[in-house]
mmCIF file of C-alpha atoms in Angstrom:
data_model
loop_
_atom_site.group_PDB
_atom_site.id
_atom_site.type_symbol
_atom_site.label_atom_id
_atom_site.label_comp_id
_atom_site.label_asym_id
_atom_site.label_seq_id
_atom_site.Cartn_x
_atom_site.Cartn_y
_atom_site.Cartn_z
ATOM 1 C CA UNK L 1 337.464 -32.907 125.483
ATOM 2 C CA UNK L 2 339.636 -31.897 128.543
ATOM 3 C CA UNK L 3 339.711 -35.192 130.898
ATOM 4 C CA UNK L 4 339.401 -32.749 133.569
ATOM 5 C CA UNK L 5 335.820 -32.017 132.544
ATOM 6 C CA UNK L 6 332.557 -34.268 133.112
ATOM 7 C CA UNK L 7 329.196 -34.570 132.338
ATOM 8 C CA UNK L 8 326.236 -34.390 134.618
ATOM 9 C CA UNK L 9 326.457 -38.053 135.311
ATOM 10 C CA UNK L 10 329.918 -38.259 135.678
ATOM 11 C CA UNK L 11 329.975 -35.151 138.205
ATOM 12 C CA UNK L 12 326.389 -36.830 139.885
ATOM 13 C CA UNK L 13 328.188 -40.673 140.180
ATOM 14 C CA UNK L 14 331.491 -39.156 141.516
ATOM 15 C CA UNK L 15 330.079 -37.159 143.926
ATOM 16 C CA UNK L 16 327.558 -40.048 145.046
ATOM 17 C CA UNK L 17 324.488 -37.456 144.056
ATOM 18 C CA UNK L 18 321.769 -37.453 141.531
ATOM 19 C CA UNK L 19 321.537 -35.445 138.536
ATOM 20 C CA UNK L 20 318.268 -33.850 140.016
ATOM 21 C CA UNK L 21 320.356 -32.302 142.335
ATOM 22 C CA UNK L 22 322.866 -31.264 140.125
ATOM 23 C CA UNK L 23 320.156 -29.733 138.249
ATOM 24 C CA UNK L 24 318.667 -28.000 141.246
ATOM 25 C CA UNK L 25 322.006 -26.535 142.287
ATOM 26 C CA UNK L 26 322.201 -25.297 139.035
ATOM 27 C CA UNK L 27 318.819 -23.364 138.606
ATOM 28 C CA UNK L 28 319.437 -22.154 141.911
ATOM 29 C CA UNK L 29 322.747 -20.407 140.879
ATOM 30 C CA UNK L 30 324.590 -22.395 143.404
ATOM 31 C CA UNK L 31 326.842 -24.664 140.902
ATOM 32 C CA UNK L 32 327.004 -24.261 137.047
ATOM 33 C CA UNK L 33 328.497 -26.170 134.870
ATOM 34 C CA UNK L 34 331.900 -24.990 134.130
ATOM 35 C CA UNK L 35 332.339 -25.264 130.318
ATOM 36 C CA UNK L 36 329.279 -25.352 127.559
ATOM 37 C CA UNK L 37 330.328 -26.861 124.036
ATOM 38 C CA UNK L 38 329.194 -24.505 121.201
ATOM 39 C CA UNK L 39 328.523 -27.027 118.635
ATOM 40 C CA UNK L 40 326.672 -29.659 120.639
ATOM 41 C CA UNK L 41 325.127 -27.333 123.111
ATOM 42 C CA UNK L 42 325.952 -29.591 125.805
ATOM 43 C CA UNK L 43 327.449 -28.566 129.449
ATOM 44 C CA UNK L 44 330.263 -29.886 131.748
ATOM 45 C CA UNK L 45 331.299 -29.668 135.073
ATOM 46 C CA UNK L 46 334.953 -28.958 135.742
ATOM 47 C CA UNK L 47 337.075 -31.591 138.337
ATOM 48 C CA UNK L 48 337.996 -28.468 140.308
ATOM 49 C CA UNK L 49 334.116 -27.671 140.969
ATOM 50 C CA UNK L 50 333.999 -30.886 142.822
ATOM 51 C CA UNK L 51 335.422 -28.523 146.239
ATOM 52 C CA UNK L 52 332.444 -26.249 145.730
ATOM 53 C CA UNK L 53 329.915 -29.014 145.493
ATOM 54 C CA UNK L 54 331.627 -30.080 149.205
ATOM 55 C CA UNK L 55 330.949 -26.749 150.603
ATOM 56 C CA UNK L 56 327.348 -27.213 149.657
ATOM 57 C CA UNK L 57 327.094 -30.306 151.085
ATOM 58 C CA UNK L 58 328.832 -29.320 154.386
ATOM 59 C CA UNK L 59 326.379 -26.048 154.974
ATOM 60 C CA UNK L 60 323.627 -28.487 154.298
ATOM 61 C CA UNK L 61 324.715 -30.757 157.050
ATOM 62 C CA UNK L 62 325.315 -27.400 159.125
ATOM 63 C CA UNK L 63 321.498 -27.120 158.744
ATOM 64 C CA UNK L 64 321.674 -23.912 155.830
ATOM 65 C CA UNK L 65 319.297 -23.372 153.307
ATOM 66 C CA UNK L 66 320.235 -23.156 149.461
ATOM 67 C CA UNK L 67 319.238 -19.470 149.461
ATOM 68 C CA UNK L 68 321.502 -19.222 152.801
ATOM 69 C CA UNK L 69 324.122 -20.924 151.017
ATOM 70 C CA UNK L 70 324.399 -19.474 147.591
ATOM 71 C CA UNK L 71 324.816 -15.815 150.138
ATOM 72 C CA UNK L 72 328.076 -17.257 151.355
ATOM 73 C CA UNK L 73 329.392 -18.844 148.172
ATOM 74 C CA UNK L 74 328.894 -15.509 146.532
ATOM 75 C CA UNK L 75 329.266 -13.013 149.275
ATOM 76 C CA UNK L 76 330.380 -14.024 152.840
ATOM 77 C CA UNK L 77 333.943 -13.466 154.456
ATOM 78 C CA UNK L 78 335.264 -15.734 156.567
ATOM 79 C CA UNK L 79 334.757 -13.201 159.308
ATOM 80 C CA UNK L 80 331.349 -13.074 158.338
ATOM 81 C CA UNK L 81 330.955 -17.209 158.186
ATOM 82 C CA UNK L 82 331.840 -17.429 161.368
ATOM 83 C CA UNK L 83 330.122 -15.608 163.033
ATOM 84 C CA UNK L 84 326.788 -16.977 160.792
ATOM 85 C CA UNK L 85 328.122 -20.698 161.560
ATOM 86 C CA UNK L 86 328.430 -19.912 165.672
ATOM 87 C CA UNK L 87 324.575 -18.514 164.932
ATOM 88 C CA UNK L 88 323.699 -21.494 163.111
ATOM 89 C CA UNK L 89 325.302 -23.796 166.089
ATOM 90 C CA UNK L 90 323.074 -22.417 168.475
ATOM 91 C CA UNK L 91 320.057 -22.776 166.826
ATOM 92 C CA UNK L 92 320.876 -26.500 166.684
ATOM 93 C CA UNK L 93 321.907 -26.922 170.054
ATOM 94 C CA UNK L 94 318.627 -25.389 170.938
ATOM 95 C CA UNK L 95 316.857 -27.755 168.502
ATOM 96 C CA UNK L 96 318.743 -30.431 169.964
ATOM 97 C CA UNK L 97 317.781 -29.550 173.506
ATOM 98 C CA UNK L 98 313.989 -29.554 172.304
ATOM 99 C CA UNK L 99 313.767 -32.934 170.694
ATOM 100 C CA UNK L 100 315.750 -34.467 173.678
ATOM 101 C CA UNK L 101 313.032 -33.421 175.587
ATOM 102 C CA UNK L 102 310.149 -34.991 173.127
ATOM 103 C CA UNK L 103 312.297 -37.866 173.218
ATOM 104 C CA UNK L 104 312.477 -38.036 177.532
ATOM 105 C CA UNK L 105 308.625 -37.205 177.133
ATOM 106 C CA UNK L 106 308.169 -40.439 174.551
ATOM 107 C CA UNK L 107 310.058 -42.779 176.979
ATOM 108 C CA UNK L 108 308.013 -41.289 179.763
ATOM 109 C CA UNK L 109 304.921 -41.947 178.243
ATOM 110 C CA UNK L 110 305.626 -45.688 176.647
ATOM 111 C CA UNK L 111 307.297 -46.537 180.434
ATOM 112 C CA UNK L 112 304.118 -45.990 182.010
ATOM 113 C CA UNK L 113 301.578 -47.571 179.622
ATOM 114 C CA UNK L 114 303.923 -50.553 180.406
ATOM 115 C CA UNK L 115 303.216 -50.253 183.607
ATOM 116 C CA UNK L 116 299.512 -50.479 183.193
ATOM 117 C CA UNK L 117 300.073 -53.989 182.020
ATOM 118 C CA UNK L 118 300.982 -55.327 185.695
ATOM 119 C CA UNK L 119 299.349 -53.208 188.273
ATOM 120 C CA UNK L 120 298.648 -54.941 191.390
ATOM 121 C CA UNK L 121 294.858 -54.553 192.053
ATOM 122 C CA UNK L 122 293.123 -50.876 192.517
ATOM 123 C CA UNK L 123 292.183 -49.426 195.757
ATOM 124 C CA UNK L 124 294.344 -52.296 197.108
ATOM 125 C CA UNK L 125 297.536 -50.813 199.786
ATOM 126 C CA UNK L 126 300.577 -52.027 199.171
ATOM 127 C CA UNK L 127 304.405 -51.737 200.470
ATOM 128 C CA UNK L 128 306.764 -50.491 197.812
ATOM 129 C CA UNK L 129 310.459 -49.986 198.064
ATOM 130 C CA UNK L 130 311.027 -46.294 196.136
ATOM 131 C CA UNK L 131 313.940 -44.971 195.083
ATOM 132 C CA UNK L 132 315.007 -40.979 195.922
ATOM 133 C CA UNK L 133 313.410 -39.101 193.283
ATOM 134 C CA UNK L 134 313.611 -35.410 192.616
ATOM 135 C CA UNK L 135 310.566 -32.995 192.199
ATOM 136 C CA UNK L 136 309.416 -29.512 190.889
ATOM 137 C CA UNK L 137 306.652 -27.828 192.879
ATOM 138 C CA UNK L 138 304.114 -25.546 192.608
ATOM 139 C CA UNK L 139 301.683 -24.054 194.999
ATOM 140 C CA UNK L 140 297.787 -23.072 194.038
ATOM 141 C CA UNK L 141 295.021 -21.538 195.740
ATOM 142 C CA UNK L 142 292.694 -24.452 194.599
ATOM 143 C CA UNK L 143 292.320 -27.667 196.700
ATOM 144 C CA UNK L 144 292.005 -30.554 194.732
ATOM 145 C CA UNK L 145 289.654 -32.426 197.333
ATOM 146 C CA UNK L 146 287.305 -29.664 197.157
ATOM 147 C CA UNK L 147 287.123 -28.574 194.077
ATOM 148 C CA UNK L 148 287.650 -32.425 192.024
ATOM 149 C CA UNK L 149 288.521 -32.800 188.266
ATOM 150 C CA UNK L 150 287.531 -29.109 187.642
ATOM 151 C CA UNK L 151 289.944 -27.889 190.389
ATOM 152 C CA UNK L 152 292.926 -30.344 189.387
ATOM 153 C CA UNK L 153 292.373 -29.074 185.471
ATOM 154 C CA UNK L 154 292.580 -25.139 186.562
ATOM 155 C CA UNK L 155 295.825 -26.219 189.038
ATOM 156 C CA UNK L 156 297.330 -27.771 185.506
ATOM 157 C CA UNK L 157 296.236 -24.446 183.741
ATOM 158 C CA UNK L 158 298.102 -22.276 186.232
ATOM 159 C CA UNK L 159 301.274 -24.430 186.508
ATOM 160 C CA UNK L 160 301.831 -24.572 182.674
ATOM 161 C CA UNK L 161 300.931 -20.866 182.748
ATOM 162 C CA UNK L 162 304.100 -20.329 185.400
ATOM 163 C CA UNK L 163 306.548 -22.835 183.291
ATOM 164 C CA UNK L 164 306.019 -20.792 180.385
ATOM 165 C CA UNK L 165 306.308 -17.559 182.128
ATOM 166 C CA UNK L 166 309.644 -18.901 183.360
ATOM 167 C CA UNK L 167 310.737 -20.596 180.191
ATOM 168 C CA UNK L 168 310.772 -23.772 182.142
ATOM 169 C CA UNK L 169 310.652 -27.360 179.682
ATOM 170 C CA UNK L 170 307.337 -27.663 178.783
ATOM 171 C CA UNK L 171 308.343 -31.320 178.023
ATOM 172 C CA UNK L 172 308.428 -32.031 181.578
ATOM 173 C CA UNK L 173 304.505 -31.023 181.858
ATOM 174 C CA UNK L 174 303.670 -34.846 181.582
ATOM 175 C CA UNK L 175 300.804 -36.266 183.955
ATOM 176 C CA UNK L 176 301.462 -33.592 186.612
ATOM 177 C CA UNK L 177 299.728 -35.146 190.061
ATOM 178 C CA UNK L 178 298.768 -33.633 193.668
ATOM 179 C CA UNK L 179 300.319 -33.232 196.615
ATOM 180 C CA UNK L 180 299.273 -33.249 200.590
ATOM 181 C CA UNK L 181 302.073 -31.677 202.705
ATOM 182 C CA UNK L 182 303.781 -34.209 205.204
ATOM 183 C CA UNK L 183 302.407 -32.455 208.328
ATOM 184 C CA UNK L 184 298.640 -32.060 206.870
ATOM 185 C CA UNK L 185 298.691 -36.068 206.207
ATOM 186 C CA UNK L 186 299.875 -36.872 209.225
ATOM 187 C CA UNK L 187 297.336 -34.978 210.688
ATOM 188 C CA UNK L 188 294.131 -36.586 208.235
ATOM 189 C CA UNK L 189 293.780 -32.811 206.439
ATOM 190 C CA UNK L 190 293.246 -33.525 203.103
ATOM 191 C CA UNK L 191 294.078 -30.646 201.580
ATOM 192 C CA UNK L 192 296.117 -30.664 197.716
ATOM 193 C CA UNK L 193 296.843 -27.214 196.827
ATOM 194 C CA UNK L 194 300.603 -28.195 195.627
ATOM 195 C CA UNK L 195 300.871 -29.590 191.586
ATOM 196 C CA UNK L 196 304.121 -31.159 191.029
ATOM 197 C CA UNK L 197 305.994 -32.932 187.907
ATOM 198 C CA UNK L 198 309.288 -35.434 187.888
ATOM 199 C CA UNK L 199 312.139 -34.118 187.022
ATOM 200 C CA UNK L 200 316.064 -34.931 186.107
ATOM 201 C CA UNK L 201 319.357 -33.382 186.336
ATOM 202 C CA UNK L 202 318.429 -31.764 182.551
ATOM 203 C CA UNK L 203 315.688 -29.465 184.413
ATOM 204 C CA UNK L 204 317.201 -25.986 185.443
ATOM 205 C CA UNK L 205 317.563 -26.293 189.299
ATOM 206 C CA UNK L 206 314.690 -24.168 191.510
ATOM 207 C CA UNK L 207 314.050 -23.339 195.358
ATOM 208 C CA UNK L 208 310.629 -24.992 194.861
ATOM 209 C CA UNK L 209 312.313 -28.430 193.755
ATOM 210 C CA UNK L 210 312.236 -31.263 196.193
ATOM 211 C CA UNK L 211 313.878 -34.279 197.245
ATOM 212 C CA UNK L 212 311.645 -37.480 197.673
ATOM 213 C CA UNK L 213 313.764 -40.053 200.082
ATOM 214 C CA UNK L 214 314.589 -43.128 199.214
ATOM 215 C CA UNK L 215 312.091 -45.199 201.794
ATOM 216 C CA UNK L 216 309.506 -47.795 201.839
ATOM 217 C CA UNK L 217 305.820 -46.393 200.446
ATOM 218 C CA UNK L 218 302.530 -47.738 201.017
ATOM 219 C CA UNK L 219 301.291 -47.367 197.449
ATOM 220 C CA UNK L 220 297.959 -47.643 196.085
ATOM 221 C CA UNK L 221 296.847 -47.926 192.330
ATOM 222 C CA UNK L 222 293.398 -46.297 191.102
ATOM 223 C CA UNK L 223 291.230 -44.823 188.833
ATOM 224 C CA UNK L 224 288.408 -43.239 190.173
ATOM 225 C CA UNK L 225 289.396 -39.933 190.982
ATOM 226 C CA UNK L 226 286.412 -39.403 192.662
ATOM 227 C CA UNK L 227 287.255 -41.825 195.327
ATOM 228 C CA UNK L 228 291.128 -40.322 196.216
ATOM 229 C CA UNK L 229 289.784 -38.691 199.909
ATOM 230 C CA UNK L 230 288.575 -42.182 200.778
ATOM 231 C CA UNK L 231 291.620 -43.887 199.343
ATOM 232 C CA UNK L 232 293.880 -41.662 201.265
ATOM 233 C CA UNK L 233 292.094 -42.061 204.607
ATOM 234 C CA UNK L 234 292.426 -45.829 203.718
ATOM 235 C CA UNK L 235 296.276 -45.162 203.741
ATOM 236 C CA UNK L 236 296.525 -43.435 206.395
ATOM 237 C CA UNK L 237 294.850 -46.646 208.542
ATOM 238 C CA UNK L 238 297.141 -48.573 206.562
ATOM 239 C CA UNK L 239 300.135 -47.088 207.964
ATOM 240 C CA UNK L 240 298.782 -46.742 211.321
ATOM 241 C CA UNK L 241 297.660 -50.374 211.470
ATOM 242 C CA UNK L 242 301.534 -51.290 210.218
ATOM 243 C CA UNK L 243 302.972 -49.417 212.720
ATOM 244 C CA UNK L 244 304.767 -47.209 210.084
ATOM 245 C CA UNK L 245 304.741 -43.547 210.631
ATOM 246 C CA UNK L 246 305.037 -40.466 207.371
ATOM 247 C CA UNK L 247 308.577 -39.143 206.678
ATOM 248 C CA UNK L 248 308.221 -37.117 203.776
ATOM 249 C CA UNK L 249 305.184 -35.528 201.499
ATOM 250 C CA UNK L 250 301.880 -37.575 200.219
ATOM 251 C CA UNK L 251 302.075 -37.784 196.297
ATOM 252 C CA UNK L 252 299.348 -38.721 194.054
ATOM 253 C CA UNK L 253 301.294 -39.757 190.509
ATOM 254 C CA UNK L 254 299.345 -39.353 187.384
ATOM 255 C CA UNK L 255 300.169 -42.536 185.778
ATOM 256 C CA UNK L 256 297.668 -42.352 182.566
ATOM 257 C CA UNK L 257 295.717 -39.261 181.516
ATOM 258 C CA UNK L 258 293.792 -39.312 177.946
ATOM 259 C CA UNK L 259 290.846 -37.724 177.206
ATOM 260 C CA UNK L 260 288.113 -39.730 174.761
ATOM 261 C CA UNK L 261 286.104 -36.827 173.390
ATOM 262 C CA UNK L 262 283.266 -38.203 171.689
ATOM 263 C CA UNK L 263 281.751 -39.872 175.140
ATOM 264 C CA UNK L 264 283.801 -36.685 177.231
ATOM 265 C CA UNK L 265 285.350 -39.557 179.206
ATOM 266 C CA UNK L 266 288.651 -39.455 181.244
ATOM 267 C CA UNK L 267 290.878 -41.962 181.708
ATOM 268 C CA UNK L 268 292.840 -41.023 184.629
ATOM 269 C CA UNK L 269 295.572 -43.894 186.798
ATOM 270 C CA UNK L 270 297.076 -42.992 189.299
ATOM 271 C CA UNK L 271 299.886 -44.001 192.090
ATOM 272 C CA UNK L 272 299.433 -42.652 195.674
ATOM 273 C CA UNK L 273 302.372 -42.905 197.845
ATOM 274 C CA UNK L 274 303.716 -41.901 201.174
ATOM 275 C CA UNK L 275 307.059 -42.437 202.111
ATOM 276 C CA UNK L 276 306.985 -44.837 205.517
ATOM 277 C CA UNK L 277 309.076 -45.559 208.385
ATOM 278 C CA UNK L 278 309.018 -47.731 211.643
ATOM 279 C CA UNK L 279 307.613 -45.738 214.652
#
């Protein structure tokens, strides 16, 4: 027998592959063996095929099927595999793009339940340095104060409803909160009719974003959303008391939102904060 020529295991241990997937390849019509020997019935792969068996493994790591692959072994220009590999490439980089943003969500998520570990006391104000933040917007007809849990679920419903209508990162729909505009909190109207979610320089820019300042915040932790009117009147005194006045936008922060359904129970923390400075 040639030298040139190899069994199964000798093709599957130079190749650093198992003779499963030899086998596989082989059903599939992808890579035969070469050479068959009449009188002992047995098969062997040629040296040469060795370049083939690359190819398969590089369209693999392109992200091609077998059936995908035996196509271009057997039929496709290199005209024709370009164009299918510049295809291919953006349906990775869109793939890509998606499980970055599972993977911002995941480090969203885990940072906050950290955070749960050292809250300062609820319903307690404090001051809070906070660092310029950016924002995506949304205005509702709904007012959170009036309308409660109900209102602030319907206000979610309708922002998803415009993210997806503008093919905006749903991965960025984490924990959306409330806001009361600058002038309406200044004057004690407690009126939320605004959702709004964090964002980063990986969310397409919009007219409706904003720019939270870098400031001092009284901040208060909770979790009785029932009680968020009376917390932010107790803010308001707060910042009145400290002789601080409101330069920018009261935000309510949805720190932790989970549903238990069996007991229809919702366990909802959350951050107010309004950006503060001396009179």
């Amino acid at each position: 027998m040639d030298k040139d020529y190899l069994t199964i295991g000798q093709m599957a241990e130079l190749n650093h592959i198992s003779t499963q997937t030899l086998r596989l390849y082989d059903r599939k019509g992808l890579l035969r063996p070469a050479y068959q020997d009449d009188a002992s019935g047995y098969r062997y792969y040629h040296i040469d095929q060795c370049e083939q068996l690359d190819f398969i493994h590089t369209m693999q790591i392109c992200g091609m099927s077998l059936k995908q692959i035996k196509h271009h072994l057997n039929e496709t220009s290199p005209s024709e595999l370009y164009m299918i590999l510049a295809e291919q490439e953006k349906k990775l980089d869109q793939e890509i793009n998606r499980l970055t943003g599972s993977l911002r969500m995941i480090r969203r998520f885990t940072s906050n339940l950290n955070r749960l570990k050292s809250l300062p006391p609820k319903g307690e104000a404090i001051l809070e340095y906070m660092p310029s933040r950016r924002i995506d917007t949304f205005q509702t007809d709904i007012d959170f104060f009036e309308k409660g849990y109900s209102g602030y679920e319907i206000m979610l419903r309708k922002f998803k409803s415009h993210m997806i209508e503008n093919e905006l990162p749903l991965s960025y729909f984490f924990n959306a909160g409330t806001l009361i505009e600058k002038k309406d909190f200044s004057q004690q109207n407690y009126c939320a009719k605004t959702v709004f979610i964090f964002v980063d320089d990986h969310y397409p820019q919009r007219a409706s974003q904003r720019i939270l300042p870098e400031s001092m915040y009284i901040t208060m932790y909770a979790d009785d959303i029932a009680r968020e009117h009376l917390y932010a009147h107790q803010l308001f005194s707060e910042m009145k008391n400290k002789g601080y006045q409101a330069i920018g936008d009261y935000l309510c922060e949805v720190i932790q939102h989970i549903s238990h359904i069996e007991n229809n129970q919702h366990l909802l923390t959350y951050k107010l904060q309004i950006p503060v400075s001396r009179v």
